Short mmCIF file of C-alpha atoms in Angstrom, two decimals:
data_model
loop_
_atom_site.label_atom_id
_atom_site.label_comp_id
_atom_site.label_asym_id
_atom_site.label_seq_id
_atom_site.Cartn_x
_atom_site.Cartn_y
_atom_site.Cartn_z
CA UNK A 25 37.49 166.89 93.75
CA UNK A 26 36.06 163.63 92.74
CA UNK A 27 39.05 162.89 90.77
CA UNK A 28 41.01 163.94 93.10
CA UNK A 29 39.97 161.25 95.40
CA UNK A 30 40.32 159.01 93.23
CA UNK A 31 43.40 158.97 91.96
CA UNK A 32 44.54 159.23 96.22
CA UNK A 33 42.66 155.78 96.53
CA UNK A 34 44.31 154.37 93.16
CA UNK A 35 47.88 155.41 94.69
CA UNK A 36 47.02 154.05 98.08
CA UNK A 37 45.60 151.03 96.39
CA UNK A 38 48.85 150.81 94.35
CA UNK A 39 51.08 151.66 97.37
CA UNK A 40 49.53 148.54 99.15
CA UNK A 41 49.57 146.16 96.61
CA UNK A 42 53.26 147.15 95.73
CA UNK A 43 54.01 147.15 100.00
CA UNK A 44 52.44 143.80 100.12
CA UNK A 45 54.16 141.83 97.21
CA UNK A 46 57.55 143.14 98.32
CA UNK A 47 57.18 141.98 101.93
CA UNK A 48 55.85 138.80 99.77
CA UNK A 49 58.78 138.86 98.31
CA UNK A 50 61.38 139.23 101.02
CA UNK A 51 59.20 136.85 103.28
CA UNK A 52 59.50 134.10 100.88
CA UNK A 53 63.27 134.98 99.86
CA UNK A 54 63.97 134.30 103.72
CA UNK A 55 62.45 130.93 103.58
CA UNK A 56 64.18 129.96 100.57
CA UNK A 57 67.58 130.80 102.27
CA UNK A 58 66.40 129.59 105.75
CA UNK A 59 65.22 126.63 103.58
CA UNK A 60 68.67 126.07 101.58
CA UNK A 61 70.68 126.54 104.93
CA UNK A 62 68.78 123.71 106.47
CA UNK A 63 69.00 121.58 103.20
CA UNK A 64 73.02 122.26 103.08
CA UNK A 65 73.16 121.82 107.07
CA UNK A 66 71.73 118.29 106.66
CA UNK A 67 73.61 117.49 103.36
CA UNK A 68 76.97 118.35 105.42
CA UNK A 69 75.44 115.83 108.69
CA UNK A 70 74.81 113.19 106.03
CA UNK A 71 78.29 113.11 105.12
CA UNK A 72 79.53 113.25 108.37
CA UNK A 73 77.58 110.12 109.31
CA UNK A 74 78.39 108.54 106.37
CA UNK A 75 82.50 109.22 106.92
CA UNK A 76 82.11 108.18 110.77
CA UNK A 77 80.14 104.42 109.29
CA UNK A 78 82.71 103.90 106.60
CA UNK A 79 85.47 104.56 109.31
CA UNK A 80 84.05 101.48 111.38
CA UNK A 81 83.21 99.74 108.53
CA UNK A 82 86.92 99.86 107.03
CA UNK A 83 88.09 99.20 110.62
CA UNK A 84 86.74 95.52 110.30
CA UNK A 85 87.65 95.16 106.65
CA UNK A 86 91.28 95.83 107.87
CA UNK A 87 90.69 93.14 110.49
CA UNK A 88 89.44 90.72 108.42
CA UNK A 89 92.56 91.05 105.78
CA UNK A 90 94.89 91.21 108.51
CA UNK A 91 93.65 87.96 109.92
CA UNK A 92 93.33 86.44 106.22
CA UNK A 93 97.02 87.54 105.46
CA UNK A 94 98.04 85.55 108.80
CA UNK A 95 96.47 82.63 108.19
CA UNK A 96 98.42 82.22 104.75
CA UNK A 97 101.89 82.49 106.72
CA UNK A 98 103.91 79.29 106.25
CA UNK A 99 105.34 79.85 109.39
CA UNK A 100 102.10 79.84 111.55
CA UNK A 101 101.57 76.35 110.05
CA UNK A 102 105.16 75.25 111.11
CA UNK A 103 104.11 76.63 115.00
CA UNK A 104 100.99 75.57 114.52
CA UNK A 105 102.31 72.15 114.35
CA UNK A 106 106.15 71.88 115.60
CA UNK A 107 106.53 69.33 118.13
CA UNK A 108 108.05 70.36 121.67
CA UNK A 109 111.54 70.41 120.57
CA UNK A 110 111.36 72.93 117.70
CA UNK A 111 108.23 74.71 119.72
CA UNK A 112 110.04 77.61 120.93
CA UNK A 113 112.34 78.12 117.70
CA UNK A 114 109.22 78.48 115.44
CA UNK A 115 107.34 80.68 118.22
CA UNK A 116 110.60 82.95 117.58
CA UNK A 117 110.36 82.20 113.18
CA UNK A 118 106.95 83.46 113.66
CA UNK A 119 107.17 86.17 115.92
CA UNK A 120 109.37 87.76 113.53
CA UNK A 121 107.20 87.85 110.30
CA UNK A 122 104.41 89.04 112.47
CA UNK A 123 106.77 92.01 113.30
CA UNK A 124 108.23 92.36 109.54
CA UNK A 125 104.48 91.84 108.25
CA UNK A 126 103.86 94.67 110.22
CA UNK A 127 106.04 97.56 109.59
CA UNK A 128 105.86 96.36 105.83
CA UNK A 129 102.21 97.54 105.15
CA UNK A 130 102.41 100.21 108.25
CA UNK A 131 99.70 98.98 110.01
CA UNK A 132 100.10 101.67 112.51
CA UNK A 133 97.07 101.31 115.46
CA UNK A 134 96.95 97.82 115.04
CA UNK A 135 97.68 94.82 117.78
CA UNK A 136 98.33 91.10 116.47
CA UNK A 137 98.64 88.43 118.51
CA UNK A 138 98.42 84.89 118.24
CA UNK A 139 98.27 81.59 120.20
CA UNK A 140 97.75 78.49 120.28
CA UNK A 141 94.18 77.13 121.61
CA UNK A 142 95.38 76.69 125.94
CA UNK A 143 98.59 78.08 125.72
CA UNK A 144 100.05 80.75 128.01
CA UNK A 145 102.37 82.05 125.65
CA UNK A 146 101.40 84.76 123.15
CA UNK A 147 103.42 85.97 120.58
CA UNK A 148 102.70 90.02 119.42
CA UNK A 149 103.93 91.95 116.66
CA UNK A 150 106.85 92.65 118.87
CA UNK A 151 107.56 90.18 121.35
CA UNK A 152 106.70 87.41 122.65
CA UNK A 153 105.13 87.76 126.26
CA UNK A 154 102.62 85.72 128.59
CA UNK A 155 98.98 85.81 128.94
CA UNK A 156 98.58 86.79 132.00
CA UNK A 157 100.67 89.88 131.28
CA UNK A 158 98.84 91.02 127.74
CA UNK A 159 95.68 90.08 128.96
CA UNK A 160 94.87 93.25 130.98
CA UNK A 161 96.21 95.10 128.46
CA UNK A 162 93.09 94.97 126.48
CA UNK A 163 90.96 94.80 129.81
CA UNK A 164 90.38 90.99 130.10
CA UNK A 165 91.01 88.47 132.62
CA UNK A 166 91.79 85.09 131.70
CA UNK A 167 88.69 83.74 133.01
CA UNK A 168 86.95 86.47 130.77
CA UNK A 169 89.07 85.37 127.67
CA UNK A 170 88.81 81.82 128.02
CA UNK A 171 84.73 82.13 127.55
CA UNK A 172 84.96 83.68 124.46
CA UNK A 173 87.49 81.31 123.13
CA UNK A 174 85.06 78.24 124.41
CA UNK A 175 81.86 80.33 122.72
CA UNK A 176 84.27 80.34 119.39
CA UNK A 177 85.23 77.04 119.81
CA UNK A 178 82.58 75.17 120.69
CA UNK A 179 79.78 76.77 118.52
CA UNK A 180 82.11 76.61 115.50
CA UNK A 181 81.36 80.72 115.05
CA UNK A 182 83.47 82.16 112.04
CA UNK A 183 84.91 84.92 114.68
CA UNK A 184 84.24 87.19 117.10
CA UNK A 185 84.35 90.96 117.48
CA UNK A 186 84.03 92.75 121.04
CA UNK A 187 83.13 96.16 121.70
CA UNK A 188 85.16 97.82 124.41
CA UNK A 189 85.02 101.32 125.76
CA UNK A 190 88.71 101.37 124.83
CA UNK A 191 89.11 99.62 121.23
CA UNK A 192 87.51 96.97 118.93
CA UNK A 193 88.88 93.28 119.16
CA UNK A 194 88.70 90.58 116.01
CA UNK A 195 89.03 87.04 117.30
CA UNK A 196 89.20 84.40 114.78
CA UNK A 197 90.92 80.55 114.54
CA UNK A 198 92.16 78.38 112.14
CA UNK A 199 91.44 75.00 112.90
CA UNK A 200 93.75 71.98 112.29
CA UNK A 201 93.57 68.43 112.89
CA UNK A 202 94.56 68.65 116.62
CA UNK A 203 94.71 72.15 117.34
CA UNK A 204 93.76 75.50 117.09
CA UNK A 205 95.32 78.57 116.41
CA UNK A 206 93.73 81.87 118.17
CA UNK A 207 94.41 85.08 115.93
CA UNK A 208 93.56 88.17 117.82
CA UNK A 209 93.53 92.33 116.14
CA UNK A 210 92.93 94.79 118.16
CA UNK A 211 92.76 98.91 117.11
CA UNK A 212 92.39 101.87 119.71
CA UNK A 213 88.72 103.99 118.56
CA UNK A 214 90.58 106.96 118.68
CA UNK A 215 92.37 106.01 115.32
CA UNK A 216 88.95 106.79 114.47
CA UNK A 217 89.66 109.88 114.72
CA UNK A 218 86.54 111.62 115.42
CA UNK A 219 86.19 114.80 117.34
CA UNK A 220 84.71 114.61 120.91
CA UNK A 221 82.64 117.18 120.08
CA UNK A 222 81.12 114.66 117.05
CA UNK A 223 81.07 111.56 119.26
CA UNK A 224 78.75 112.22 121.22
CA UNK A 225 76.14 112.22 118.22
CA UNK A 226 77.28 109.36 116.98
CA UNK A 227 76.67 105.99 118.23
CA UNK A 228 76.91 102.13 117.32
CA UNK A 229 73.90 99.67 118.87
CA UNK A 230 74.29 96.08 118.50
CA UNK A 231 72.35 92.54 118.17
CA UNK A 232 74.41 89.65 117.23
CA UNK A 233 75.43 87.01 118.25
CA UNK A 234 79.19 87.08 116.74
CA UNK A 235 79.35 90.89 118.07
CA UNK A 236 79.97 91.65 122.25
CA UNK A 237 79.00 94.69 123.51
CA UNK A 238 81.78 95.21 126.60
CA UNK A 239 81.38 98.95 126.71
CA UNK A 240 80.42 100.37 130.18
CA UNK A 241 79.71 103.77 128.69
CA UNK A 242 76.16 104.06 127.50
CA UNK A 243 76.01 100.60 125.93
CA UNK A 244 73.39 101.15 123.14
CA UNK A 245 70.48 98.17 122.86
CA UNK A 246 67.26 97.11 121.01
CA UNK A 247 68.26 97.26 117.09
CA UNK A 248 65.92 94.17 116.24
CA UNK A 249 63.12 95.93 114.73
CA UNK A 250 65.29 98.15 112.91
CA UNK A 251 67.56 95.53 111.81
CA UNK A 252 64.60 93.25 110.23
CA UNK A 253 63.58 96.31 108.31
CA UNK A 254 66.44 98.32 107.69
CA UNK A 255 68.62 97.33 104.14
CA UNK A 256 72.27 97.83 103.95
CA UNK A 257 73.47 101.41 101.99
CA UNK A 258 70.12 102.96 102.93
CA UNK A 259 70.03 106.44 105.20
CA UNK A 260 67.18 106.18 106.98
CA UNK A 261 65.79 109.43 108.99
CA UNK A 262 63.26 109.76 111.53
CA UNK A 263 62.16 111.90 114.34
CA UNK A 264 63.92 111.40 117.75
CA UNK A 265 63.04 113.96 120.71
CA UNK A 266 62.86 116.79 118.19
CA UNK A 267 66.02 116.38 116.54
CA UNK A 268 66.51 114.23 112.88
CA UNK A 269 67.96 110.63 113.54
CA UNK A 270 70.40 109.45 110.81
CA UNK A 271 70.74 105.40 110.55
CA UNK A 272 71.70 103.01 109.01
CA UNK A 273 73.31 99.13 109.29
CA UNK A 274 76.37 97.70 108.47
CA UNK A 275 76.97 95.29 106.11
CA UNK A 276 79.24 92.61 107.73
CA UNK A 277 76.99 92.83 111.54
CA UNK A 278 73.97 93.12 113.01
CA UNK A 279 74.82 96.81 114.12
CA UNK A 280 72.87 99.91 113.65
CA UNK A 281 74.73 103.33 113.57
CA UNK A 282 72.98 106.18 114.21
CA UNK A 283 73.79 110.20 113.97
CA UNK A 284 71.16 112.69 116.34
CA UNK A 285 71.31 115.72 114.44
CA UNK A 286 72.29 118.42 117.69
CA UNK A 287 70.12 121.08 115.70
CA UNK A 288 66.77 121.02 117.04
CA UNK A 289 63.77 120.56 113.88
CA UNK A 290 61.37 123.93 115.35
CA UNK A 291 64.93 125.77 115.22
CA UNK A 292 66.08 124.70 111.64
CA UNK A 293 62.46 126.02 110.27
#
């Protein structure tokens, strides 16, 4: 009888222990997984971010060639410095290589335009057409445009870029004896090409001086702190309202871009 007992409390003993390290088991097999999905689910947002930073990042690399590959044009030179009788045959010399310079390295998305420093006439990548008409194209007014050629101007600034709700504008000059030569490139954000649904995470805050913020639609502010500390190539993650904040800055401006993960943290564990 004795035995008998016994050997029912060794198999109840051994049924428990057994019960206990397979629910041991599955429990921690479900945090692994739950674990790995969240480690693969972040892996996958990190290279998101990363794709939607080198996107604006290559934007103003473009820009900056474009603008380079201008300057070196013989025949901005010659306009640059024709005298009033040969002003409106180079204007037309120069208007054209814009436009063959143009289709020949497909730089599809992308608005040139140059002028000369106070001069109503602007000549495009396809025509030739006056300020007060291309103007509102991009969404300025003359009065608008004129500052930001006097802030480039006068404080000798290498260029400008300006944030738009629309697109992102380059301004830069090149400077000769008597004159100056605007050199404007302008690109649509939706060659971007991210999805709405992506945007929305996604956002660009800025703090410098060479960079205006003209967006109307949740302008984002107040990067100092994070720029003084924050290195170029570095993710950085923190904590925002419960969700994982991807940032990082960009190496040409003082701009932080940030990525709110839409998964909330209690939810991923």
């Amino acid at each position: 009888m004795k035995k008998h007992r016994y050997l029912h409390k060794m198999i109840l003993t051994y049924s428990c222990i057994t019960y206990c390290f397979v629910l041991a088991v599955l429990l921690f097999s479900i945090i692994y997984i739950q674990l790995k999905n969240v480690s693969i689910i972040r892996q996958q947002e990190e290279t998101l971010f990363l794709n939607h930073v080198s996107s604006y990042e290559h934007l103003y690399e473009d820009m900056f060639n474009i603008s380079n590959d201008i300057q070196q044009m013989n025949s901005l030179d010659l306009f640059a410095l024709s005298d009033s009788k040969n002003y409106y045959s180079n204007m037309t010399i120069l208007q054209k290589e814009l436009s063959k310079y143009s289709q020949q390295y497909q730089r599809n998305g992308y608005g040139i335009m140059v002028h000369l420093l106070n001069d109503s006439k602007m000549i495009t990548e396809t025509s030739t057409i006056d300020k007060k008409y291309y103007l509102p194209t991009l969404g300025f007014k003359s009065s608008q445009y004129g500052e930001f050629l006097n802030e480039l101007i006068r404080y000798n600034k290498k260029d400008l870029l300006l944030f738009t709700d629309e697109r992102l504008i380059y301004i830069k000059n090149k400077n000769y004896l008597d004159q100056d030569v605007i050199i404007m490139i302008n690109c649509p954000f939706n060659r971007l090409s991210l999805p709405k649904d992506e945007q929305k995470d996604f956002s660009v805050s800025i703090d410098d001086s060479k960079v205006k913020d003209l967006r109307t639609k949740n302008p984002e502010t107040g990067t100092a702190g994070l720029l003084n500390n924050y290195t170029y190539g570095t993710i950085y993650k923190n904590k925002l309202d419960n969700h994982l904040n991807l940032q990082t800055v960009s190496k040409y401006y003082g701009i932080v871009y940030s990525y709110l993960s839409p998964t909330p943290l209690y939810s991923s564990l």
